[in-house]
PDB file of C-alpha atoms and ligand atoms in Angstrom:
ATOM      1  CA  MET D   1      93.581 118.168  96.051  1.00 56.00           C
ATOM      2  CA  VAL D   2      95.809 116.529  98.615  1.00 71.00           C
ATOM      3  CA  THR D   3      94.170 113.418 100.041  1.00 88.00           C
ATOM      4  CA  ALA D   4      93.734 113.212 103.798  1.00 95.00           C
ATOM      5  CA  PRO D   5      96.299 111.015 105.545  1.00 97.00           C
ATOM      6  CA  ARG D   6      94.872 107.685 106.643  1.00 98.00           C
ATOM      7  CA  VAL D   7      95.512 107.140 110.337  1.00 98.00           C
ATOM      8  CA  GLY D   8      94.839 103.724 111.834  1.00 98.00           C
ATOM      9  CA  VAL D   9      93.362 103.638 115.340  1.00 98.00           C
ATOM     10  CA  VAL D  10      93.659 100.277 117.082  1.00 98.00           C
ATOM     11  CA  ALA D  11      90.031  99.599 117.950  1.00 98.00           C
ATOM     12  CA  LEU D  12      90.051  96.409 120.016  1.00 98.00           C
ATOM     13  CA  GLN D  13      89.318  97.873 123.467  1.00 96.00           C
ATOM     14  CA  GLY D  14      89.526 101.170 125.319  1.00 94.00           C
ATOM     15  CA  GLY D  15      89.144 104.812 124.333  1.00 94.00           C
ATOM     16  CA  VAL D  16      88.905 104.632 120.546  1.00 97.00           C
ATOM     17  CA  ARG D  17      86.160 107.112 119.642  1.00 98.00           C
ATOM     18  CA  GLU D  18      87.846 110.243 121.016  1.00 98.00           C
ATOM     19  CA  HIS D  19      90.979 109.577 118.932  1.00 98.00           C
ATOM     20  CA  VAL D  20      88.859 109.026 115.820  1.00 98.00           C
ATOM     21  CA  GLU D  21      87.013 112.311 116.382  1.00 98.00           C
ATOM     22  CA  LEU D  22      90.174 114.284 117.158  1.00 98.00           C
ATOM     23  CA  LEU D  23      91.946 112.957 114.040  1.00 98.00           C
ATOM     24  CA  ALA D  24      88.933 113.751 111.865  1.00 98.00           C
ATOM     25  CA  SER D  25      88.793 117.290 113.295  1.00 98.00           C
ATOM     26  CA  LEU D  26      92.424 117.738 112.196  1.00 98.00           C
ATOM     27  CA  GLY D  27      91.607 116.737 108.615  1.00 97.00           C
ATOM     28  CA  ALA D  28      92.877 113.155 108.767  1.00 98.00           C
ATOM     29  CA  PHE D  29      90.911 110.068 107.716  1.00 98.00           C
ATOM     30  CA  PRO D  30      90.714 107.730 110.745  1.00 98.00           C
ATOM     31  CA  VAL D  31      90.752 103.997 110.033  1.00 98.00           C
ATOM     32  CA  PRO D  32      89.658 101.729 112.923  1.00 98.00           C
ATOM     33  CA  LEU D  33      91.954  98.681 113.028  1.00 98.00           C
ATOM     34  CA  ARG D  34      90.889  95.274 114.268  1.00 98.00           C
ATOM     35  CA  ARG D  35      91.926  92.796 111.611  1.00 98.00           C
ATOM     36  CA  PRO D  36      95.310  92.474 109.877  1.00 98.00           C
ATOM     37  CA  ASP D  37      93.805  93.124 106.419  1.00 98.00           C
ATOM     38  CA  GLU D  38      92.644  96.538 107.621  1.00 98.00           C
ATOM     39  CA  LEU D  39      96.322  97.392 108.216  1.00 98.00           C
ATOM     40  CA  VAL D  40      98.001  95.644 105.290  1.00 98.00           C
ATOM     41  CA  GLY D  41      96.505  95.105 101.824  1.00 96.00           C
ATOM     42  CA  PRO D  42      97.893  93.479  98.679  1.00 95.00           C
ATOM     43  CA  ASP D  43      99.711  96.719  97.844  1.00 93.00           C
ATOM     44  CA  GLY D  44     101.245  97.148 101.289  1.00 96.00           C
ATOM     45  CA  LEU D  45     100.274  99.306 104.277  1.00 97.00           C
ATOM     46  CA  ARG D  46      96.795 100.840 104.172  1.00 98.00           C
ATOM     47  CA  VAL D  47      97.573 103.584 106.707  1.00 98.00           C
ATOM     48  CA  ASP D  48     100.085 106.447 106.899  1.00 98.00           C
ATOM     49  CA  ALA D  49     100.284 106.488 110.702  1.00 98.00           C
ATOM     50  CA  VAL D  50      98.778 104.701 113.677  1.00 98.00           C
ATOM     51  CA  VAL D  51      97.384 105.524 117.130  1.00 98.00           C
ATOM     52  CA  LEU D  52      97.351 102.990 119.970  1.00 98.00           C
ATOM     53  CA  PRO D  53      94.691 104.198 122.423  1.00 98.00           C
ATOM     54  CA  GLY D  54      94.465 103.741 126.177  1.00 97.00           C
ATOM     55  CA  GLY D  55      92.457 101.049 127.860  1.00 96.00           C
ATOM     56  CA  GLU D  56      93.590  97.943 129.709  1.00 97.00           C
ATOM     57  CA  SER D  57      96.988  97.073 128.269  1.00 97.00           C
ATOM     58  CA  SER D  58      96.892  93.355 129.090  1.00 97.00           C
ATOM     59  CA  THR D  59      93.472  93.022 127.425  1.00 98.00           C
ATOM     60  CA  ILE D  60      94.568  94.960 124.337  1.00 98.00           C
ATOM     61  CA  ASP D  61      97.716  92.807 124.128  1.00 98.00           C
ATOM     62  CA  ARG D  62      95.631  89.625 124.284  1.00 98.00           C
ATOM     63  CA  LEU D  63      93.181  90.863 121.643  1.00 98.00           C
ATOM     64  CA  LEU D  64      95.996  92.014 119.334  1.00 98.00           C
ATOM     65  CA  ARG D  65      97.309  88.462 119.274  1.00 97.00           C
ATOM     66  CA  LEU D  66      93.839  86.881 119.078  1.00 98.00           C
ATOM     67  CA  PHE D  67      92.899  89.001 116.039  1.00 98.00           C
ATOM     68  CA  GLY D  68      96.305  88.451 114.403  1.00 98.00           C
ATOM     69  CA  LEU D  69      96.903  92.201 114.292  1.00 98.00           C
ATOM     70  CA  GLY D  70      99.815  92.242 116.745  1.00 98.00           C
ATOM     71  CA  HIS D  71     102.598  90.915 114.528  1.00 98.00           C
ATOM     72  CA  PRO D  72     101.895  92.938 111.371  1.00 98.00           C
ATOM     73  CA  LEU D  73     101.352  96.090 113.449  1.00 98.00           C
ATOM     74  CA  ARG D  74     104.562  95.569 115.381  1.00 98.00           C
ATOM     75  CA  ASP D  75     106.491  95.018 112.141  1.00 98.00           C
ATOM     76  CA  ALA D  76     105.008  98.145 110.531  1.00 98.00           C
ATOM     77  CA  ILE D  77     105.933 100.280 113.550  1.00 98.00           C
ATOM     78  CA  ALA D  78     109.433  98.792 113.692  1.00 98.00           C
ATOM     79  CA  ALA D  79     109.795  99.637 109.984  1.00 98.00           C
ATOM     80  CA  GLY D  80     109.042 103.317 110.645  1.00 98.00           C
ATOM     81  CA  LEU D  81     105.248 103.819 110.594  1.00 98.00           C
ATOM     82  CA  PRO D  82     104.599 107.084 112.485  1.00 98.00           C
ATOM     83  CA  THR D  83     103.023 106.010 115.791  1.00 98.00           C
ATOM     84  CA  LEU D  84     101.369 107.605 118.805  1.00 99.00           C
ATOM     85  CA  GLY D  85     100.714 105.410 121.844  1.00 98.00           C
ATOM     86  CA  THR D  86      98.647 106.804 124.715  1.00 98.00           C
ATOM     87  CA  CYS D  87      98.651 105.226 128.177  1.00 97.00           C
ATOM     88  CA  ALA D  88      98.000 101.501 127.554  1.00 98.00           C
ATOM     89  CA  GLY D  89      99.295 102.213 124.031  1.00 98.00           C
ATOM     90  CA  LEU D  90     102.608 103.390 125.511  1.00 98.00           C
ATOM     91  CA  ILE D  91     102.791 100.149 127.496  1.00 98.00           C
ATOM     92  CA  GLN D  92     102.164  98.124 124.328  1.00 98.00           C
ATOM     93  CA  LEU D  93     105.039  99.886 122.531  1.00 98.00           C
ATOM     94  CA  ALA D  94     107.574  99.491 125.348  1.00 98.00           C
ATOM     95  CA  SER D  95     110.614  97.232 125.289  1.00 98.00           C
ATOM     96  CA  ARG D  96     110.083  96.264 128.918  1.00 98.00           C
ATOM     97  CA  ILE D  97     107.105  96.205 131.301  1.00 98.00           C
ATOM     98  CA  GLU D  98     108.231  96.236 134.924  1.00 97.00           C
ATOM     99  CA  ASP D  99     105.100  94.568 136.299  1.00 94.00           C
ATOM    100  CA  PRO D 100     103.313  92.816 133.423  1.00 97.00           C
ATOM    101  CA  ALA D 101     100.037  90.975 133.941  1.00 96.00           C
ATOM    102  CA  PRO D 102     100.498  87.183 133.660  1.00 97.00           C
ATOM    103  CA  GLY D 103     101.424  86.401 130.041  1.00 96.00           C
ATOM    104  CA  GLN D 104     101.406  90.078 129.007  1.00 98.00           C
ATOM    105  CA  GLU D 105     103.721  90.917 126.098  1.00 97.00           C
ATOM    106  CA  SER D 106     104.620  94.192 124.432  1.00 98.00           C
ATOM    107  CA  PHE D 107     105.935  95.151 120.980  1.00 98.00           C
ATOM    108  CA  GLY D 108     109.424  96.121 122.145  1.00 98.00           C
ATOM    109  CA  VAL D 109     109.729  98.922 119.588  1.00 98.00           C
ATOM    110  CA  LEU D 110     110.211 101.817 122.035  1.00 98.00           C
ATOM    111  CA  ASP D 111     113.337 101.525 124.152  1.00 98.00           C
ATOM    112  CA  VAL D 112     111.765 102.239 127.530  1.00 98.00           C
ATOM    113  CA  THR D 113     110.847 100.396 130.697  1.00 98.00           C
ATOM    114  CA  VAL D 114     107.339 101.242 131.911  1.00 98.00           C
ATOM    115  CA  ARG D 115     105.673 100.718 135.261  1.00 97.00           C
ATOM    116  CA  ARG D 116     101.911 100.288 135.041  1.00 96.00           C
ATOM    117  CA  ASN D 117      99.519 102.197 137.299  1.00 92.00           C
ATOM    118  CA  ALA D 118     102.468 104.189 138.607  1.00 92.00           C
ATOM    119  CA  PHE D 119     100.688 107.127 140.142  1.00 87.00           C
ATOM    120  CA  GLY D 120      99.100 107.214 143.542  1.00 75.00           C
ATOM    121  CA  ARG D 121      95.712 108.599 144.447  1.00 71.00           C
ATOM    122  CA  GLN D 122      96.352 112.288 143.822  1.00 64.00           C
ATOM    123  CA  VAL D 123      96.928 111.810 140.087  1.00 70.00           C
ATOM    124  CA  ASP D 124      95.100 108.512 139.775  1.00 75.00           C
ATOM    125  CA  SER D 125      92.678 110.399 137.584  1.00 81.00           C
ATOM    126  CA  ALA D 126      93.425 114.071 137.110  1.00 89.00           C
ATOM    127  CA  GLU D 127      93.430 116.738 134.461  1.00 94.00           C
ATOM    128  CA  THR D 128      96.489 118.940 134.313  1.00 95.00           C
ATOM    129  CA  CYS D 129      98.456 121.321 132.111  1.00 97.00           C
ATOM    130  CA  LEU D 130     101.808 119.720 131.327  1.00 97.00           C
ATOM    131  CA  ASP D 131     104.928 121.535 130.212  1.00 97.00           C
ATOM    132  CA  THR D 132     106.270 119.458 127.348  1.00 98.00           C
ATOM    133  CA  ALA D 133     109.261 119.856 125.049  1.00 98.00           C
ATOM    134  CA  TRP D 134     106.702 120.511 122.289  1.00 98.00           C
ATOM    135  CA  GLY D 135     104.782 123.151 124.249  1.00 98.00           C
ATOM    136  CA  PRO D 136     102.060 123.208 126.913  1.00 98.00           C
ATOM    137  CA  ALA D 137      99.461 120.438 126.821  1.00 98.00           C
ATOM    138  CA  GLN D 138      96.172 120.102 128.696  1.00 98.00           C
ATOM    139  CA  VAL D 139      95.783 116.368 129.344  1.00 97.00           C
ATOM    140  CA  ALA D 140      94.102 113.770 131.553  1.00 96.00           C
ATOM    141  CA  PHE D 141      95.831 111.080 133.603  1.00 95.00           C
ATOM    142  CA  ILE D 142      93.896 107.852 134.228  1.00 94.00           C
ATOM    143  CA  ARG D 143      95.750 105.133 136.106  1.00 93.00           C
ATOM    144  CA  ALA D 144      98.754 106.167 134.083  1.00 95.00           C
ATOM    145  CA  PRO D 145     102.036 104.310 133.643  1.00 96.00           C
ATOM    146  CA  GLU D 146     105.407 106.045 134.015  1.00 97.00           C
ATOM    147  CA  VAL D 147     108.654 105.553 132.140  1.00 98.00           C
ATOM    148  CA  VAL D 148     111.198 104.369 134.688  1.00 98.00           C
ATOM    149  CA  ALA D 149     114.158 103.864 132.322  1.00 98.00           C
ATOM    150  CA  TYR D 150     115.009 104.654 128.713  1.00 98.00           C
ATOM    151  CA  GLY D 151     117.746 104.033 126.171  1.00 98.00           C
ATOM    152  CA  PRO D 152     119.984 106.528 124.347  1.00 98.00           C
ATOM    153  CA  SER D 153     117.709 106.804 121.296  1.00 98.00           C
ATOM    154  CA  VAL D 154     114.818 108.072 123.417  1.00 98.00           C
ATOM    155  CA  THR D 155     114.119 111.782 123.994  1.00 98.00           C
ATOM    156  CA  PRO D 156     112.202 112.692 127.170  1.00 98.00           C
ATOM    157  CA  LEU D 157     109.309 115.077 126.398  1.00 98.00           C
ATOM    158  CA  ALA D 158     107.507 115.696 129.680  1.00 98.00           C
ATOM    159  CA  ARG D 159     107.504 114.936 133.387  1.00 98.00           C
ATOM    160  CA  LEU D 160     104.823 115.053 136.043  1.00 95.00           C
ATOM    161  CA  HIS D 161     106.054 115.300 139.644  1.00 91.00           C
ATOM    162  CA  ASP D 162     109.556 114.398 138.413  1.00 93.00           C
ATOM    163  CA  ARG D 163     108.333 111.263 136.693  1.00 96.00           C
ATOM    164  CA  LEU D 164     108.781 110.765 132.975  1.00 98.00           C
ATOM    165  CA  VAL D 165     105.401 110.596 131.224  1.00 98.00           C
ATOM    166  CA  ALA D 166     106.131 111.357 127.554  1.00 98.00           C
ATOM    167  CA  VAL D 167     108.908 110.214 125.233  1.00 99.00           C
ATOM    168  CA  ASN D 168     109.842 110.238 121.563  1.00 98.00           C
ATOM    169  CA  GLN D 169     112.045 107.863 119.594  1.00 98.00           C
ATOM    170  CA  GLY D 170     112.185 108.563 115.873  1.00 98.00           C
ATOM    171  CA  ALA D 171     108.682 108.152 114.447  1.00 98.00           C
ATOM    172  CA  ILE D 172     107.307 106.787 117.735  1.00 98.00           C
ATOM    173  CA  THR D 173     105.806 108.918 120.493  1.00 98.00           C
ATOM    174  CA  GLY D 174     104.628 107.367 123.740  1.00 98.00           C
ATOM    175  CA  ILE D 175     102.611 109.325 126.280  1.00 98.00           C
ATOM    176  CA  ALA D 176     101.289 108.098 129.630  1.00 98.00           C
ATOM    177  CA  PHE D 177      98.208 110.338 129.549  1.00 97.00           C
ATOM    178  CA  HIS D 178      95.165 111.151 127.428  1.00 97.00           C
ATOM    179  CA  PRO D 179      95.161 114.270 125.242  1.00 98.00           C
ATOM    180  CA  GLU D 180      92.101 113.017 123.354  1.00 97.00           C
ATOM    181  CA  LEU D 181      89.871 113.332 126.452  1.00 96.00           C
ATOM    182  CA  THR D 182      90.592 117.036 126.862  1.00 97.00           C
ATOM    183  CA  GLY D 183      90.614 117.837 123.143  1.00 96.00           C
ATOM    184  CA  GLU D 184      94.353 118.595 123.256  1.00 98.00           C
ATOM    185  CA  THR D 185      95.574 118.408 119.643  1.00 98.00           C
ATOM    186  CA  LEU D 186      99.361 118.813 120.122  1.00 98.00           C
ATOM    187  CA  PHE D 187     100.396 115.157 119.899  1.00 98.00           C
ATOM    188  CA  HIS D 188      98.016 114.245 117.072  1.00 98.00           C
ATOM    189  CA  ARG D 189      99.167 117.285 115.083  1.00 98.00           C
ATOM    190  CA  ARG D 190     102.787 116.202 115.564  1.00 98.00           C
ATOM    191  CA  LEU D 191     101.852 112.704 114.418  1.00 98.00           C
ATOM    192  CA  LEU D 192     100.249 114.078 111.241  1.00 98.00           C
ATOM    193  CA  GLU D 193     103.241 116.364 110.629  1.00 97.00           C
ATOM    194  CA  SER D 194     105.608 113.409 110.846  1.00 95.00           C
ATOM    195  CA  ILE D 195     103.922 111.677 107.889  1.00 95.00           C
ATOM    196  CA  ARG D 196     106.175 112.064 104.896  1.00 70.00           C
TER     197      ARG D 196
HETATM  198  N1  LIG T   1      96.382 101.069 133.807  1.00 92.05           N
HETATM  199  C1  LIG T   1      96.150 100.678 132.464  1.00 92.05           C
HETATM  200  C2  LIG T   1      97.007  99.496 132.048  1.00 92.05           C
HETATM  201  O1  LIG T   1      97.886  99.073 132.741  1.00 92.05           O
HETATM  202  C3  LIG T   1      96.367 101.818 131.508  1.00 92.05           C
HETATM  203  C4  LIG T   1      95.357 102.893 131.780  1.00 92.05           C
HETATM  204  C5  LIG T   1      94.931 103.676 130.579  1.00 92.05           C
HETATM  205  O2  LIG T   1      95.219 103.314 129.430  1.00 92.05           O
HETATM  206  N2  LIG T   1      94.198 104.710 130.814  1.00 92.05           N
HETATM  207  O3  LIG T   1      96.779  98.985 130.998  1.00 92.05           O
END
């Protein structure tokens, strides 16, 4: 029997449960991550991939550092751990935040510049069917960021009203919206497929 891939879900703040349930429904074994020893054990990494959920990015950033999870997680992602960041998770992965909260830092592993809370009222919180490079996706936008600039190693995946809202760079995918709230499995399936 093939063992289920272990997928870490950063569980410090924000929308954790829906990711856990979606991953489990796809046959993966979700592993909530709060402490560094839940990510790295004596024999190395304890997960095969990781999801950074949405929430409040400046709070998640602060808690990542407070719990000591930030550095080991950043290093694992930089070393090639397959990663999906949604909304605040995308912000955490970014190389540059255009309008950070005071003291807010990000991992700098995804070569994009993000602008937080980029969308006005009409898509402040909205469910929509997006055309993505990987196929159609039914997703929810909640005070979503947008990608305002990206480097040559980044592939754009989807736009909403001409604004870039999904990108891929090697093993890292960053999306400005929430597929887990609508039960959209596309991005989580791609994450599981990218596990070697
Ligand atoms: N606006 C939030 C932030 O800047 C992100 C919103 C979300 O993750 N749904 O962190």
